[in-house]
mmCIF file of C-alpha atoms and ligand atoms in Angstrom:
data_model
loop_
_atom_site.group_PDB
_atom_site.id
_atom_site.type_symbol
_atom_site.label_atom_id
_atom_site.label_comp_id
_atom_site.label_asym_id
_atom_site.label_seq_id
_atom_site.Cartn_x
_atom_site.Cartn_y
_atom_site.Cartn_z
ATOM 1 C CA MET A 1 67.104 88.962 91.560
ATOM 2 C CA SER A 2 69.370 87.863 88.794
ATOM 3 C CA ARG A 3 72.362 90.184 88.185
ATOM 4 C CA THR A 4 74.266 90.313 84.929
ATOM 5 C CA PRO A 5 77.753 88.706 85.490
ATOM 6 C CA TYR A 6 80.647 91.092 85.391
ATOM 7 C CA VAL A 7 84.213 90.059 84.824
ATOM 8 C CA GLY A 8 87.203 92.532 84.889
ATOM 9 C CA GLY A 9 90.772 91.854 83.746
ATOM 10 C CA ASN A 10 93.306 93.930 85.985
ATOM 11 C CA TRP A 11 96.614 93.783 84.029
ATOM 12 C CA LYS A 12 98.307 95.635 86.823
ATOM 13 C CA MET A 13 101.857 96.792 85.911
ATOM 14 C CA ASN A 14 102.279 94.144 83.232
ATOM 15 C CA LEU A 15 102.694 93.854 79.257
ATOM 16 C CA HIS A 16 104.681 96.401 77.235
ATOM 17 C CA GLY A 17 103.185 97.841 73.932
ATOM 18 C CA ASP A 18 102.901 95.035 71.526
ATOM 19 C CA GLU A 19 102.057 92.599 74.235
ATOM 20 C CA ALA A 20 98.994 94.685 75.425
ATOM 21 C CA LEU A 21 98.062 95.229 72.026
ATOM 22 C CA ALA A 22 98.168 91.497 71.132
ATOM 23 C CA LEU A 23 96.252 90.570 74.074
ATOM 24 C CA ALA A 24 93.340 93.137 73.572
ATOM 25 C CA GLN A 25 93.136 91.678 69.923
ATOM 26 C CA SER A 26 92.944 88.255 71.102
ATOM 27 C CA LEU A 27 90.479 89.058 73.805
ATOM 28 C CA ALA A 28 88.296 90.824 71.252
ATOM 29 C CA SER A 29 88.181 87.800 69.262
ATOM 30 C CA VAL A 30 87.916 84.999 71.867
ATOM 31 C CA THR A 31 85.747 86.588 74.546
ATOM 32 C CA ALA A 32 82.611 85.402 72.885
ATOM 33 C CA MET A 33 79.581 85.826 74.885
ATOM 34 C CA SER A 34 76.692 83.293 74.855
ATOM 35 C CA GLY A 35 74.647 85.427 77.149
ATOM 36 C CA PRO A 36 74.771 88.727 78.814
ATOM 37 C CA ALA A 37 77.781 89.735 80.602
ATOM 38 C CA ASP A 38 79.906 92.926 81.186
ATOM 39 C CA VAL A 39 83.533 92.827 80.570
ATOM 40 C CA VAL A 40 86.129 95.373 81.283
ATOM 41 C CA ILE A 41 89.959 95.308 80.577
ATOM 42 C CA CYS A 42 92.296 97.576 82.678
ATOM 43 C CA PRO A 43 95.763 98.027 80.955
ATOM 44 C CA ALA A 44 98.448 100.282 82.226
ATOM 45 C CA PHE A 45 97.963 103.953 81.521
ATOM 46 C CA MET A 46 100.406 104.002 78.889
ATOM 47 C CA TYR A 47 98.375 101.502 76.643
ATOM 48 C CA LEU A 48 94.761 102.766 77.391
ATOM 49 C CA SER A 49 94.593 104.630 74.180
ATOM 50 C CA SER A 50 95.972 102.039 71.917
ATOM 51 C CA VAL A 51 94.164 99.094 73.423
ATOM 52 C CA GLY A 52 91.016 101.141 73.223
ATOM 53 C CA ASP A 53 91.658 101.554 69.346
ATOM 54 C CA VAL A 54 92.093 97.879 69.287
ATOM 55 C CA LEU A 55 88.722 97.073 70.833
ATOM 56 C CA ALA A 56 86.858 99.721 68.772
ATOM 57 C CA LYS A 57 88.247 98.523 65.551
ATOM 58 C CA ALA A 58 87.377 94.942 66.516
ATOM 59 C CA GLY A 59 83.767 96.030 67.306
ATOM 60 C CA SER A 60 84.339 94.612 70.755
ATOM 61 C CA LEU A 61 81.760 95.061 73.451
ATOM 62 C CA ILE A 62 84.853 94.939 76.099
ATOM 63 C CA LYS A 63 84.917 98.167 78.160
ATOM 64 C CA LEU A 64 88.109 100.082 78.900
ATOM 65 C CA GLY A 65 89.052 100.610 82.486
ATOM 66 C CA ALA A 66 91.667 102.241 84.231
ATOM 67 C CA GLN A 67 93.556 100.946 87.446
ATOM 68 C CA ASP A 68 93.956 104.483 89.071
ATOM 69 C CA PHE A 69 93.438 108.146 88.802
ATOM 70 C CA TYR A 70 93.672 111.447 90.750
ATOM 71 C CA ALA A 71 90.412 112.879 92.241
ATOM 72 C CA GLN A 72 91.084 116.413 91.268
ATOM 73 C CA PRO A 73 90.022 117.671 87.841
ATOM 74 C CA ASN A 74 93.397 119.331 86.978
ATOM 75 C CA GLY A 75 96.331 121.255 88.591
ATOM 76 C CA ALA A 76 99.610 121.030 90.207
ATOM 77 C CA PHE A 77 99.478 117.231 90.917
ATOM 78 C CA THR A 78 102.977 115.917 89.322
ATOM 79 C CA GLY A 79 102.540 112.337 88.049
ATOM 80 C CA GLU A 80 98.708 112.035 88.252
ATOM 81 C CA VAL A 81 96.088 111.631 85.820
ATOM 82 C CA SER A 82 92.539 113.040 85.928
ATOM 83 C CA LEU A 83 89.225 111.436 85.238
ATOM 84 C CA SER A 84 88.606 113.807 82.173
ATOM 85 C CA MET A 85 91.852 112.629 80.618
ATOM 86 C CA LEU A 86 90.708 109.061 81.039
ATOM 87 C CA ARG A 87 87.525 109.890 79.491
ATOM 88 C CA ASP A 88 89.239 111.374 76.425
ATOM 89 C CA VAL A 89 90.829 108.003 75.835
ATOM 90 C CA GLY A 90 87.608 106.100 76.025
ATOM 91 C CA VAL A 91 87.664 105.145 79.665
ATOM 92 C CA SER A 92 84.385 104.410 81.306
ATOM 93 C CA VAL A 93 85.243 102.131 84.261
ATOM 94 C CA VAL A 94 87.786 102.849 87.028
ATOM 95 C CA LEU A 95 89.165 100.717 89.807
ATOM 96 C CA VAL A 96 89.071 102.236 93.298
ATOM 97 C CA GLY A 97 90.867 100.811 96.501
ATOM 98 C CA HIS A 98 92.547 98.054 95.049
ATOM 99 C CA SER A 99 94.593 96.236 97.841
ATOM 100 C CA GLU A 100 97.934 96.930 96.171
ATOM 101 C CA ARG A 101 96.911 100.746 96.017
ATOM 102 C CA ARG A 102 95.977 100.550 99.851
ATOM 103 C CA HIS A 103 98.878 98.239 101.300
ATOM 104 C CA VAL A 104 101.701 98.838 98.668
ATOM 105 C CA LEU A 105 101.005 102.410 97.917
ATOM 106 C CA GLY A 106 99.487 103.410 101.159
ATOM 107 C CA GLU A 107 96.056 104.934 100.051
ATOM 108 C CA PRO A 108 93.831 105.598 102.911
ATOM 109 C CA ASP A 109 90.111 105.241 103.145
ATOM 110 C CA THR A 110 89.671 108.920 102.905
ATOM 111 C CA LEU A 111 91.434 109.135 99.681
ATOM 112 C CA ILE A 112 89.601 106.144 98.266
ATOM 113 C CA ASN A 113 86.260 107.798 99.205
ATOM 114 C CA GLU A 114 87.322 110.884 97.567
ATOM 115 C CA LYS A 115 88.072 109.013 94.384
ATOM 116 C CA THR A 116 84.787 107.036 94.434
ATOM 117 C CA LEU A 117 82.822 110.441 94.734
ATOM 118 C CA ALA A 118 84.933 112.081 92.039
ATOM 119 C CA ALA A 119 84.526 109.038 89.452
ATOM 120 C CA LEU A 120 80.819 108.921 90.193
ATOM 121 C CA GLU A 121 80.531 112.626 89.752
ATOM 122 C CA ALA A 122 82.434 112.317 86.536
ATOM 123 C CA ASP A 123 79.848 109.518 85.157
ATOM 124 C CA MET A 124 82.630 106.875 85.462
ATOM 125 C CA GLU A 125 81.388 103.297 86.498
ATOM 126 C CA VAL A 126 83.416 102.511 89.882
ATOM 127 C CA ILE A 127 84.708 99.260 90.880
ATOM 128 C CA LEU A 128 85.366 99.433 94.510
ATOM 129 C CA CYS A 129 87.767 96.849 95.987
ATOM 130 C CA VAL A 130 87.629 95.603 99.460
ATOM 131 C CA GLY A 131 89.199 92.712 101.282
ATOM 132 C CA GLU A 132 91.004 91.524 104.452
ATOM 133 C CA THR A 133 94.454 90.529 104.992
ATOM 134 C CA LEU A 134 95.489 87.066 106.239
ATOM 135 C CA GLU A 135 96.154 88.395 109.841
ATOM 136 C CA GLN A 136 92.793 90.024 109.885
ATOM 137 C CA ARG A 137 90.985 86.791 108.579
ATOM 138 C CA LYS A 138 92.790 84.919 111.284
ATOM 139 C CA ALA A 139 91.458 87.220 114.010
ATOM 140 C CA GLY A 140 87.958 86.924 112.849
ATOM 141 C CA LYS A 141 87.840 90.153 111.288
ATOM 142 C CA THR A 142 87.087 89.677 107.789
ATOM 143 C CA ASP A 143 83.448 91.012 107.967
ATOM 144 C CA ALA A 144 84.368 94.083 110.036
ATOM 145 C CA ILE A 145 87.202 95.012 107.416
ATOM 146 C CA ASN A 146 84.911 94.544 104.519
ATOM 147 C CA TRP A 147 81.978 96.572 106.066
ATOM 148 C CA GLY A 148 84.691 99.274 107.135
ATOM 149 C CA GLN A 149 86.150 99.484 103.579
ATOM 150 C CA THR A 150 82.668 99.529 101.995
ATOM 151 C CA GLY A 151 81.139 101.940 104.369
ATOM 152 C CA TYR A 152 84.263 104.427 103.894
ATOM 153 C CA GLY A 153 84.511 103.857 100.312
ATOM 154 C CA LEU A 154 80.697 104.611 99.608
ATOM 155 C CA ALA A 155 80.280 107.428 102.097
ATOM 156 C CA GLY A 156 78.269 110.169 100.405
ATOM 157 C CA VAL A 157 77.345 108.164 97.293
ATOM 158 C CA THR A 158 73.727 108.706 96.437
ATOM 159 C CA ALA A 159 71.183 105.847 95.854
ATOM 160 C CA ASP A 160 71.070 106.870 91.913
ATOM 161 C CA GLN A 161 74.913 106.630 91.670
ATOM 162 C CA MET A 162 74.748 102.999 93.207
ATOM 163 C CA THR A 163 73.779 101.730 89.659
ATOM 164 C CA ARG A 164 77.197 102.480 88.707
ATOM 165 C CA VAL A 165 78.962 100.807 91.583
ATOM 166 C CA THR A 166 80.191 97.262 91.672
ATOM 167 C CA ILE A 167 82.104 95.907 94.771
ATOM 168 C CA ALA A 168 85.197 93.669 94.249
ATOM 169 C CA TYR A 169 85.812 91.361 97.190
ATOM 170 C CA GLU A 170 89.544 90.451 97.021
ATOM 171 C CA PRO A 171 90.987 88.989 100.009
ATOM 172 C CA VAL A 172 94.537 90.182 100.326
ATOM 173 C CA TRP A 173 95.906 86.763 100.901
ATOM 174 C CA ALA A 174 94.397 85.401 97.819
ATOM 175 C CA ILE A 175 95.789 87.887 95.497
ATOM 176 C CA GLY A 176 98.653 86.680 93.091
ATOM 177 C CA THR A 177 99.289 83.648 95.649
ATOM 178 C CA GLY A 178 97.612 80.864 94.019
ATOM 179 C CA MET A 179 95.351 80.524 97.306
ATOM 180 C CA THR A 180 91.900 81.015 96.409
ATOM 181 C CA ALA A 181 89.019 81.732 98.811
ATOM 182 C CA THR A 182 86.754 78.419 99.049
ATOM 183 C CA PRO A 183 83.378 78.959 97.523
ATOM 184 C CA GLY A 184 81.847 78.891 100.837
ATOM 185 C CA ASP A 185 84.341 81.523 102.203
ATOM 186 C CA ALA A 186 83.493 83.807 99.091
ATOM 187 C CA GLN A 187 79.919 83.341 99.768
ATOM 188 C CA ASN A 188 79.933 84.275 103.304
ATOM 189 C CA ALA A 189 82.020 87.449 102.514
ATOM 190 C CA HIS A 190 79.852 88.474 99.698
ATOM 191 C CA GLN A 191 76.663 87.880 101.691
ATOM 192 C CA ALA A 192 77.936 90.022 104.497
ATOM 193 C CA ILE A 193 78.785 92.924 102.137
ATOM 194 C CA ARG A 194 75.441 92.733 100.568
ATOM 195 C CA ALA A 195 73.681 92.832 103.983
ATOM 196 C CA PHE A 196 75.844 95.737 105.053
ATOM 197 C CA VAL A 197 74.668 97.627 101.946
ATOM 198 C CA GLN A 198 71.094 96.648 102.502
ATOM 199 C CA PHE A 199 70.867 97.257 106.332
ATOM 200 C CA GLY A 200 73.747 99.693 106.870
ATOM 201 C CA LEU A 201 73.934 101.955 103.876
ATOM 202 C CA PHE A 202 70.836 101.765 101.546
ATOM 203 C CA ASN A 203 67.974 99.402 100.949
ATOM 204 C CA GLU A 204 67.197 95.972 99.618
ATOM 205 C CA SER A 205 66.698 96.980 96.024
ATOM 206 C CA ILE A 206 70.033 98.598 95.765
ATOM 207 C CA ALA A 207 71.881 95.920 97.567
ATOM 208 C CA GLN A 208 70.182 93.096 95.370
ATOM 209 C CA SER A 209 70.803 94.664 92.264
ATOM 210 C CA MET A 210 74.612 95.583 93.188
ATOM 211 C CA ARG A 211 77.190 93.233 91.699
ATOM 212 C CA ILE A 212 79.885 91.784 93.726
ATOM 213 C CA MET A 213 82.802 90.274 92.064
ATOM 214 C CA TYR A 214 85.314 87.996 93.509
ATOM 215 C CA GLY A 215 89.110 88.628 92.984
ATOM 216 C CA GLY A 216 92.064 86.529 94.290
ATOM 217 C CA SER A 217 93.691 83.862 92.179
ATOM 218 C CA ALA A 218 90.400 83.329 90.016
ATOM 219 C CA LYS A 219 91.082 80.970 87.016
ATOM 220 C CA PRO A 220 89.304 78.775 84.726
ATOM 221 C CA ALA A 221 89.643 75.730 87.146
ATOM 222 C CA ASN A 222 87.747 77.497 90.235
ATOM 223 C CA ALA A 223 85.555 79.875 88.458
ATOM 224 C CA GLY A 224 82.560 77.554 87.914
ATOM 225 C CA ASP A 225 82.350 76.701 91.567
ATOM 226 C CA LEU A 226 82.687 80.242 92.702
ATOM 227 C CA ILE A 227 80.130 81.811 90.409
ATOM 228 C CA ALA A 228 77.614 78.996 91.329
ATOM 229 C CA GLN A 229 77.358 80.936 94.713
ATOM 230 C CA PRO A 230 74.255 83.026 95.030
ATOM 231 C CA ASP A 231 76.268 86.290 95.914
ATOM 232 C CA VAL A 232 79.159 85.774 93.568
ATOM 233 C CA ASP A 233 78.533 87.942 90.505
ATOM 234 C CA GLY A 234 81.647 87.807 88.663
ATOM 235 C CA PHE A 235 85.477 88.061 88.971
ATOM 236 C CA LEU A 236 88.181 90.725 88.866
ATOM 237 C CA VAL A 237 91.027 88.624 87.587
ATOM 238 C CA GLY A 238 94.705 89.414 87.751
ATOM 239 C CA GLY A 239 97.149 86.947 86.641
ATOM 240 C CA ALA A 240 94.795 84.827 84.390
ATOM 241 C CA SER A 241 93.630 87.862 82.612
ATOM 242 C CA LEU A 242 97.041 88.046 80.953
ATOM 243 C CA VAL A 243 96.223 84.847 79.054
ATOM 244 C CA SER A 244 93.374 85.294 76.716
ATOM 245 C CA ASP A 245 92.188 81.702 76.841
ATOM 246 C CA ASP A 246 92.082 81.849 80.444
ATOM 247 C CA PHE A 247 90.227 85.061 80.633
ATOM 248 C CA ALA A 248 87.759 83.908 78.169
ATOM 249 C CA ALA A 249 87.349 80.620 79.938
ATOM 250 C CA ILE A 250 86.355 82.646 83.042
ATOM 251 C CA VAL A 251 83.770 85.026 81.096
ATOM 252 C CA ALA A 252 82.408 81.560 79.844
ATOM 253 C CA ALA A 253 82.032 80.115 83.193
ATOM 254 C CA THR A 254 79.897 82.847 84.283
ATOM 255 C CA GLN A 255 77.692 82.234 81.193
ATOM 256 C CA GLU A 256 77.271 78.689 82.145
ATOM 257 C CA ASN A 257 75.923 79.520 85.740
HETATM 258 P P1 13P B 1 95.255 87.457 90.943
HETATM 259 O O1 13P B 1 94.033 87.094 89.954
HETATM 260 O O2 13P B 1 96.540 87.587 90.392
HETATM 261 O O3 13P B 1 95.160 86.749 92.192
HETATM 262 O O4 13P B 1 94.857 89.088 91.158
HETATM 263 C C1 13P B 1 93.585 89.472 91.663
HETATM 264 C C2 13P B 1 93.566 90.932 91.620
HETATM 265 O O5 13P B 1 94.178 91.743 92.328
HETATM 266 C C3 13P B 1 92.492 91.555 90.530
HETATM 267 O O6 13P B 1 92.459 93.033 90.910
#
């Protein structure tokens, strides 16, 4: 089964107004696609609207994604942003369960599941992030952690909704560290996640059509070897997504595969 490559840029809490707009402008012009690919960029909340305007004016196919949201539709949730507010400014993709939200902000699996269900209910696309810490990897728990986070995250999701779900395997120890999973390690983890979705949650057809991105110090120099793995379908990129030529080169690597 051939799956359309998917590349996401997670800008995290980086770039102020003009920098965000300049990067969006540049990405719209340099992220030329020689073949089919889905591309999404996720700026900070403040700049979603203006980055969306830049992409729309440039006629870019790059989608607008949000790094977070709250699962409730409205109400007394000081500081939070709802899915319909995101929809208002053109967001169609949301990240859920990013390791920084799990480990720095303390989001539990129950909240991650609530967010996944709410986003799918709101017709958003979901990129559900999973991945083990270094201690967990050393203890031989990589697959168990990925299965647990995938299973909790997707509890209650219907087969129909799975067409709008992408998993991002982001080993915590590789995020922002310059340490990248080897192509073999990434393949093993992706294959195990796909098998779990097939045998533990849904069926072969859903598992085979579901895309699994790799995230964790992805860059132009390693993207080619990683995307060559049969179960690696794209990238969720942090640091390298802040440099338009690097991000474009990662997208290009998925096209050459
Ligand atoms: P880096 O590419 O900076 O390691 O970040 C990966 C990531 O967390 C993307 O969501």
